[in-house]
Amino acid sequence: MDRNMFTGGFPGTISRRGFLRACAIATAAMGLPMEMVSKVAEAAEDPKRPRVVWLHFQECTGCSESLLRASHPDLAALILDLIDLQYHETLMAGAGPQAEEAFEKAIEEPNYILVVEGSIPTGDYEDFCMIGGHSAMHNLKRAAKNALAIINIGTCSAYGGIPAARPNPTKAVGTGDIIKDKPIVNVPGCPPNPYNFLSTVLYFLTFKKLPPTDIYGRPLFGYGRRIHDQCERRPHFDEGRYVEQFGDEGHRLGYCLYKMGCKAPETFSNCSIIRFNDVEVWPVSVGNGCYGCTEPNFWDTMTPFHERLPGISLPVNGGIIANATDIGKKALGITAAALAIHAGIGVAKSLAKGKKEEE
């Protein structure tokens, strides 16, 4: 995937050119060949837009905010043009009985997509999140009953998120811990990247099914690789150049943030590729380590955020530069290994290409 495809964001208005560019970006984000752009665009233009019911539970509304923020209004407009949004507690103008009536009407006709934002309190704490006089658990079960599929946007609805962090005072859980009889895909992040949500919607529109996922229910196209393996600071890690303290020379020179607690070696996401806010930045690029927010239980497993992860092997003897002499002595062996790896990658690509052609 070429990161340059993601620079510049969408144009000021959705022109035909901008629409096709958005489809091309989403196609690339999904890991599909460019030959699929026309098919994705055709699906996006289908006048039969899928009906969507969007629920909010225990969360900060940051996921919707990330989607709708002013720096990329066209992305929000594009998504809202793709779907028939029938109920969204933050965006809808109605309130009180009018909103409750809209909810009842939205879930009456089956086969809509249910988007969930926020975690769900359970057990004796079920009533800690009430909407329209009903608990989050009650509303979720009712909305899920007639749903065609569920998309969890954000780490809270996917895995419980920050509300479920120890000691988890409301016994919060993710949607998948409650709903077991519906297809579910998780688009985690705190907040998630809007492009991953857009690509998930476009994948569903194009193929009439949810995308393939990993063991945590995340789309493989967005969460199939470690951030560490595609980070622009990775060469500094490999060569033993680290930030030792925020503000030091290494920090100013853009060295690796692993020793400052960066969780990229244990985090799966495409943040370093597609980045955020159409301004070419993500946390690591501006000097702060990754917090691992796309991982289940990240608040418990990734804290303290500014302490280095245990069990990560550092380059021996200060990295590649320090080992330049030894590298020369071992050049023949390294070359042989590289050729073997290259051959392996070639075989893997051939197999992958053959598989795609079969599909």
Coordinates of N, CA and C in Angstrom, one line a residue, residues 68-74 277-279:
L68 N -16.7 13.1 12.3 CA -17.3 14.3 11.8 C -16.6 15.5 11.9
R69 N -15.4 15.5 12.5 CA -14.6 16.7 12.8 C -14.4 17.6 11.6
A70 N -14.3 18.9 11.8 CA -14.3 19.8 10.7 C -13.1 19.7 9.8
S71 N -12.0 19.0 10.2 CA -10.9 19.0 9.3 C -11.1 18.0 8.1
H72 N -12.1 17.1 8.2 CA -12.4 16.3 7.0 C -13.9 16.1 6.9
P73 N -14.6 17.2 6.7 CA -16.1 17.1 6.6 C -16.5 16.3 5.4
D74 N -15.7 16.2 4.4 CA -16.1 15.5 3.2 C -16.2 14.0 3.4
N277 N -6.6 12.7 10.3 CA -7.0 14.1 10.2 C -6.6 14.8 8.9
D278 N -6.2 14.0 7.9 CA -5.8 14.6 6.6 C -4.7 15.6 6.7
V279 N -3.9 15.6 7.8 CA -2.8 16.5 7.9 C -1.5 15.8 8.1

